[in-house]
Amino acid sequence: MTHTNQIVIDKVRKSRIDSTDFDNLTFGKTFSDHMLECTWKNGSWGDVEIKPYGPIMVEPSCKVFHYGQAIFEGMKAFKDDQDDVFLFRPADNWIRFNASAKRLAMPEVPEEIFMDGLKKLVELDKDWVRKGDGQSLYLRPFMIASENGVAAAPSTEYKFMVVMSPARAYYRGEVRVVIATSYSRAADGGVGYAKAAGNYAASFYPNNLALEEGFQQIIWTDAASHEYLEEAGTMNIFVRIGDKLLTSPHNDRILNGVTRRSVIQLAKDMGIEVEERRVSINEINEAARAGELKEMFGSGTAAVIVPIKGYKHLEFVHELPTMEHSYAERFKKELNDIQYNRTEDPHQWRVKI
Amino acid sequence: MTHTNQIVIDKVRKSRIDSTDFDNLTFGKTFSDHMLECTWKNGSWGDVEIKPYGPIMVEPSCKVFHYGQAIFEGMKAFKDDQDDVFLFRPADNWIRFNASAKRLAMPEVPEEIFMDGLKKLVELDKDWVRKGDGQSLYLRPFMIASENGVAAAPSTEYKFMVVMSPARAYYRGEVRVVIATSYSRAADGGVGYAKAAGNYAASFYPNNLALEEGFQQIIWTDAASHEYLEEAGTMNIFVRIGDKLLTSPHNDRILNGVTRRSVIQLAKDMGIEVEERRVSINEINEAARAGELKEMFGSGTAAVIVPIKGYKHLEFVHELPTMEHSYAERFKKELNDIQYNRTEDPHQWRVKI
C-alpha cells in the first residue's frame, strides 16, 4: 500500500513546554505542542497535517457521537541517556489499529500515515519526552467517524488523529480486583478484541460497583459462564501458580496486548514456563486455597506491569503473598530496560526515532 | 427530582426553512433551525440552552472520542390536519435514555430538562413538522462525555443535546435478512439493552457482509448459541407463525423498543395472540418449511414497521408469502393513525405540544 500524500507541518509560534510542570502531571490531561490530523473522504486519505494541539469543530450530528465508530491505540516514547528517543514495538500497534478499524467498518490507515506521521510528530515534540526512569510521552493515535448525519450506517468520512501527553510512572496504590460474575465486557463474535471506544464505556459502570466495594478494578470473565478468566479492560491478566505463568489465549473477546505478548516472550527467554490457555476461576481459587497462587498481575502500555494484591470472587476473598524477586518485578525491570535502551534488545522491539 | 435551572433561548436571525426542499430529503442530513444543549459539570446540570443549530468545538482528547460514553434516543413529532403537533410516548424514551445513562456510568437527565426542553424546542421549530402522511420531524436527544483527557475513567463532564431532522416516510425497497450465526451484537451482562453508540459501530461490519451477500440487514441471535432470535440492531423483530405473533422478551441484550411495546399492546387490543418468549431459529425454520411462517417484520421509530420479505439462515434461504391484510400493515396503519391524531388514543400515547 503506497501513500504519496504529503506531511504538512504547521509549527506552534511558541511552545508551551516551559509552562509545563513535568513533576506534577495528571495522566492524560496535558498535551504536547502538536497533534496530527488526517482525513479520509471519498474513499481516500488526504494529507497528513501536523499542527498546534487545539480544539476541532464538529457538528452535533457527527456520527461518532451517535454510532460510536471510534478506535484508538496507546503507545509510549522513551528517551535514553544520550537523548535518543525510542518507540516500543510500534508496528504492533499499527497492525492492531487496522484490525480494530476493519471490525468497526472503518478504513485502514496506511503505514506511511500511521508510522511516518507518528515518527515525524514525536520528532517535532521530542523535548516533551523527558529523560529518567518512569518518564515517557504517551502517544494516542485514534480514529473517529466524522460524517455529519444521524442515519444508522457506517460513516463516509473519518479523521485519524494523534495527540501526545507527557506521562510519569505512577504508583496507583495497592490494586485489588473483583472477578466478574454477572456483568460482561464482550461477546463471542463481538468487538472485545478491538480497541473500540464503546468497550470502555461499557466497563465503567461495573467498575464503579467494584470501586464502591473497595476494589480498584474488575477482572472480566467469559459472558457465557463467568467461569473463565478474560482480561481487565485496560490490562491483560497473568496468574502465577507455583512457578508456572498462565494467561488467557487471545480470541475475539480479548485484546491481544503488546505488553502481554512481550511478557510471554520474556518469560520464555527467562526460562519461565508459560501457558496460553483457558484459565478457570475455579483453578485460581483452588490454587489460592492450596497456597500455590503466587502472583497475579496485569500488563498494559500505561502502567507496564501492575501487581494485584488480592481479589474477590463471589464470597471468596483472597490476599496474595508478597514475593521476593517476583515475576512481576522481573518483567517490569526487563521491559523498562529495553524501553529506555539500558539493555540488549534481542527481539528488535525498540524503534529509534 | 426538581430542576430549577432556566431554559435560555437564542433564536436564529433567519430561518433556513424556505431554502429546505422537503420533497427531497436524505434521512438525517438536514437539521431544523435550533438545537438544545445542556452541560453537566461539577455534579449538576446547567441551564438548558436552545440556540441555532451549528457546530461545537471539542478538544481531540474529548472522552467521547476515546472511551465511547455516548447514548441516544430516536423519537418523532407529527402534525395533524389542525396543525397541532404531537409526540409519541415521549416519557418512554426519557425513561430508557436514563436507563442507558446509568449503564454507561453517565448522569441521568431530569424530566424538566429532557421533556420540557424537548417540548420547547419542538414548539419553536414547529414549522419544521410538516403535515401529511409519512411526514414527521425526527428528534435525536443524545448525551456525550465531554471532559478533556485520555485517562480511561468515566468523564466528569457531559453534554445533553437534541437535534431535529425533518423526515419522510421512505420505502427502503424489499428487505431480506441474514440470521447471524457467528457475529454477535451483545453479551449477557453487557450493554445490548442500552441505546449506546458503541452497539451500532459493532454491528456495521457484520451488516456490511450481509449487504455484500445481497441482504439488507442482519437479525442477531444470542452470542452463546446463535439458536435464539434477538433483534435487528435498529429494529425489534416479530414473527407470525400461523395466526400467533412471537417476539423475544426484552432482557439485558435486547433493546426494549417503544414501537415494540406498542405493537404488543395493539396486538392484544386487536385480539391477536402474542407471545413474548424465546423464539428459536429452529422453530422459525420449521414453520417456514411447513408453510406456517406467515410474516416477519421489524419495529422501530424510524420506519415504524418494516415487513421482511425473506431470510437466510446458514444454507437455508426462505421467501415469505405475500399476505392480504397482513399484521404488519394493520399495525403500521393503526400506529400512524394514532401518531397523526386520526383515531382514538385509548392508551394516551399521544402527547400534544
PDB file of C-alpha atoms in Angstrom, chain A residues 138-257:
ATOM      1  CA  TYR A 138       2.174   8.777  25.948  1.00  0.00           C
ATOM      2  CA  LEU A 139       1.016   8.620  22.320  1.00  0.00           C
ATOM      3  CA  ARG A 140      -2.652   8.352  21.483  1.00  0.00           C
ATOM      4  CA  PRO A 141      -3.430   7.554  17.841  1.00  0.00           C
ATOM      5  CA  PHE A 142      -7.188   7.389  17.311  1.00  0.00           C
ATOM      6  CA  MET A 143      -9.781   7.455  14.546  1.00  0.00           C
ATOM      7  CA  ILE A 144     -13.336   8.773  14.647  1.00  0.00           C
ATOM      8  CA  ALA A 145     -16.284   8.789  12.255  1.00  0.00           C
ATOM      9  CA  SER A 146     -16.637  12.408  11.114  1.00  0.00           C
ATOM     10  CA  GLU A 147     -19.533  12.427   8.645  1.00  0.00           C
ATOM     11  CA  ASN A 148     -22.465  14.593   9.655  1.00  0.00           C
ATOM     12  CA  GLY A 149     -25.835  12.844   9.725  1.00  0.00           C
ATOM     13  CA  VAL A 150     -27.883  10.625  12.014  1.00  0.00           C
ATOM     14  CA  ALA A 151     -28.746   7.749   9.669  1.00  0.00           C
ATOM     15  CA  ALA A 152     -27.534   4.498  11.265  1.00  0.00           C
ATOM     16  CA  ALA A 153     -24.906   3.423   8.752  1.00  0.00           C
ATOM     17  CA  PRO A 154     -21.107   3.498   8.608  1.00  0.00           C
ATOM     18  CA  SER A 155     -19.657   6.963   8.199  1.00  0.00           C
ATOM     19  CA  THR A 156     -18.390   8.081   4.802  1.00  0.00           C
ATOM     20  CA  GLU A 157     -15.734  10.314   6.409  1.00  0.00           C
ATOM     21  CA  TYR A 158     -13.161   9.670   9.125  1.00  0.00           C
ATOM     22  CA  LYS A 159     -10.455  11.538  10.989  1.00  0.00           C
ATOM     23  CA  PHE A 160      -7.241   9.815  12.036  1.00  0.00           C
ATOM     24  CA  MET A 161      -5.525  11.843  14.742  1.00  0.00           C
ATOM     25  CA  VAL A 162      -2.604  11.558  17.145  1.00  0.00           C
ATOM     26  CA  VAL A 163      -2.277  13.510  20.375  1.00  0.00           C
ATOM     27  CA  MET A 164       0.574  13.120  22.855  1.00  0.00           C
ATOM     28  CA  SER A 165       0.636  13.537  26.610  1.00  0.00           C
ATOM     29  CA  PRO A 166       3.720  13.552  28.873  1.00  0.00           C
ATOM     30  CA  ALA A 167       3.426  10.818  31.495  1.00  0.00           C
ATOM     31  CA  ARG A 168       5.226   9.739  34.634  1.00  0.00           C
ATOM     32  CA  ALA A 169       5.387   6.329  36.199  1.00  0.00           C
ATOM     33  CA  TYR A 170       2.635   6.425  38.724  1.00  0.00           C
ATOM     34  CA  TYR A 171       2.040   4.421  41.796  1.00  0.00           C
ATOM     35  CA  ARG A 172      -1.631   3.622  41.746  1.00  0.00           C
ATOM     36  CA  GLY A 173      -1.698   2.304  45.261  1.00  0.00           C
ATOM     37  CA  GLU A 174      -2.318  -1.340  46.000  1.00  0.00           C
ATOM     38  CA  VAL A 175      -4.593  -2.938  43.429  1.00  0.00           C
ATOM     39  CA  ARG A 176      -7.220  -5.434  44.435  1.00  0.00           C
ATOM     40  CA  VAL A 177      -9.760  -6.743  41.974  1.00  0.00           C
ATOM     41  CA  VAL A 178     -13.245  -8.198  41.755  1.00  0.00           C
ATOM     42  CA  ILE A 179     -13.725 -11.141  39.410  1.00  0.00           C
ATOM     43  CA  ALA A 180     -16.886 -10.516  37.372  1.00  0.00           C
ATOM     44  CA  THR A 181     -19.779 -12.880  37.974  1.00  0.00           C
ATOM     45  CA  SER A 182     -22.699 -11.071  36.342  1.00  0.00           C
ATOM     46  CA  TYR A 183     -21.561  -8.193  34.124  1.00  0.00           C
ATOM     47  CA  SER A 184     -19.622  -8.850  30.921  1.00  0.00           C
ATOM     48  CA  ARG A 185     -17.214  -6.956  28.723  1.00  0.00           C
ATOM     49  CA  ALA A 186     -17.525  -8.783  25.413  1.00  0.00           C
ATOM     50  CA  ALA A 187     -19.473 -11.416  23.488  1.00  0.00           C
ATOM     51  CA  ASP A 188     -18.197 -14.194  21.245  1.00  0.00           C
ATOM     52  CA  GLY A 189     -18.450 -12.766  17.751  1.00  0.00           C
ATOM     53  CA  GLY A 190     -18.333  -9.239  19.155  1.00  0.00           C
ATOM     54  CA  VAL A 191     -15.712  -6.488  19.318  1.00  0.00           C
ATOM     55  CA  GLY A 192     -13.821  -7.380  22.510  1.00  0.00           C
ATOM     56  CA  TYR A 193     -10.540  -7.885  20.647  1.00  0.00           C
ATOM     57  CA  ALA A 194     -10.753  -4.405  19.116  1.00  0.00           C
ATOM     58  CA  LYS A 195      -9.624  -1.240  20.875  1.00  0.00           C
ATOM     59  CA  ALA A 196     -13.098   0.162  20.320  1.00  0.00           C
ATOM     60  CA  ALA A 197     -14.201   3.174  22.358  1.00  0.00           C
ATOM     61  CA  GLY A 198     -17.514   1.539  23.232  1.00  0.00           C
ATOM     62  CA  ASN A 199     -15.808  -1.335  25.060  1.00  0.00           C
ATOM     63  CA  TYR A 200     -14.510   1.111  27.639  1.00  0.00           C
ATOM     64  CA  ALA A 201     -17.806   2.934  28.164  1.00  0.00           C
ATOM     65  CA  ALA A 202     -19.445  -0.449  28.777  1.00  0.00           C
ATOM     66  CA  SER A 203     -16.955  -1.293  31.535  1.00  0.00           C
ATOM     67  CA  PHE A 204     -17.256   1.881  33.624  1.00  0.00           C
ATOM     68  CA  TYR A 205     -20.464   1.079  35.475  1.00  0.00           C
ATOM     69  CA  PRO A 206     -19.435  -2.415  36.629  1.00  0.00           C
ATOM     70  CA  ASN A 207     -16.020  -0.978  37.510  1.00  0.00           C
ATOM     71  CA  ASN A 208     -17.693   1.720  39.602  1.00  0.00           C
ATOM     72  CA  LEU A 209     -19.516  -1.013  41.524  1.00  0.00           C
ATOM     73  CA  ALA A 210     -16.145  -2.650  42.242  1.00  0.00           C
ATOM     74  CA  LEU A 211     -14.746   0.704  43.411  1.00  0.00           C
ATOM     75  CA  GLU A 212     -17.709   1.135  45.764  1.00  0.00           C
ATOM     76  CA  GLU A 213     -16.829  -2.220  47.299  1.00  0.00           C
ATOM     77  CA  GLY A 214     -13.250  -1.042  47.866  1.00  0.00           C
ATOM     78  CA  PHE A 215     -11.671  -2.810  44.883  1.00  0.00           C
ATOM     79  CA  GLN A 216      -9.806  -0.955  42.123  1.00  0.00           C
ATOM     80  CA  GLN A 217     -10.646  -2.968  39.032  1.00  0.00           C
ATOM     81  CA  ILE A 218     -12.825  -5.670  37.575  1.00  0.00           C
ATOM     82  CA  ILE A 219     -11.350  -8.755  36.014  1.00  0.00           C
ATOM     83  CA  TRP A 220     -13.700  -9.907  33.293  1.00  0.00           C
ATOM     84  CA  THR A 221     -14.772 -13.475  32.754  1.00  0.00           C
ATOM     85  CA  ASP A 222     -16.488 -15.084  29.762  1.00  0.00           C
ATOM     86  CA  ALA A 223     -20.057 -13.840  29.281  1.00  0.00           C
ATOM     87  CA  ALA A 224     -21.459 -17.330  28.738  1.00  0.00           C
ATOM     88  CA  SER A 225     -20.421 -18.969  32.032  1.00  0.00           C
ATOM     89  CA  HIS A 226     -18.351 -16.464  34.069  1.00  0.00           C
ATOM     90  CA  GLU A 227     -16.050 -19.428  34.748  1.00  0.00           C
ATOM     91  CA  TYR A 228     -13.005 -18.391  32.735  1.00  0.00           C
ATOM     92  CA  LEU A 229     -10.554 -15.541  33.107  1.00  0.00           C
ATOM     93  CA  GLU A 230     -10.535 -12.937  30.327  1.00  0.00           C
ATOM     94  CA  GLU A 231      -8.887  -9.547  30.826  1.00  0.00           C
ATOM     95  CA  ALA A 232      -9.122  -6.418  32.975  1.00  0.00           C
ATOM     96  CA  GLY A 233     -10.371  -3.908  30.417  1.00  0.00           C
ATOM     97  CA  THR A 234      -7.195  -1.824  30.402  1.00  0.00           C
ATOM     98  CA  MET A 235      -4.798  -4.706  31.080  1.00  0.00           C
ATOM     99  CA  ASN A 236      -4.308  -8.350  30.183  1.00  0.00           C
ATOM    100  CA  ILE A 237      -4.037 -10.640  33.201  1.00  0.00           C
ATOM    101  CA  PHE A 238      -1.318 -13.120  34.206  1.00  0.00           C
ATOM    102  CA  VAL A 239      -1.572 -15.651  37.017  1.00  0.00           C
ATOM    103  CA  ARG A 240       1.371 -17.447  38.566  1.00  0.00           C
ATOM    104  CA  ILE A 241       0.523 -20.819  40.050  1.00  0.00           C
ATOM    105  CA  GLY A 242       3.589 -22.430  41.578  1.00  0.00           C
ATOM    106  CA  ASP A 243       6.331 -21.396  39.154  1.00  0.00           C
ATOM    107  CA  LYS A 244       4.114 -21.571  36.103  1.00  0.00           C
ATOM    108  CA  LEU A 245       2.697 -18.482  34.407  1.00  0.00           C
ATOM    109  CA  LEU A 246      -0.812 -18.651  32.930  1.00  0.00           C
ATOM    110  CA  THR A 247      -2.706 -16.242  30.724  1.00  0.00           C
ATOM    111  CA  SER A 248      -5.837 -16.470  28.611  1.00  0.00           C
ATOM    112  CA  PRO A 249      -5.344 -17.047  24.909  1.00  0.00           C
ATOM    113  CA  HIS A 250      -6.315 -14.056  22.816  1.00  0.00           C
ATOM    114  CA  ASN A 251      -9.553 -14.589  20.934  1.00  0.00           C
ATOM    115  CA  ASP A 252     -12.356 -12.402  19.617  1.00  0.00           C
ATOM    116  CA  ARG A 253     -13.252 -11.281  23.143  1.00  0.00           C
ATOM    117  CA  ILE A 254      -9.774 -10.475  24.472  1.00  0.00           C
ATOM    118  CA  LEU A 255      -7.379  -7.731  23.404  1.00  0.00           C
ATOM    119  CA  ASN A 256      -4.055  -9.079  22.181  1.00  0.00           C
ATOM    120  CA  GLY A 257      -1.913  -6.692  24.203  1.00  0.00           C
TER     121      GLY A 257
END
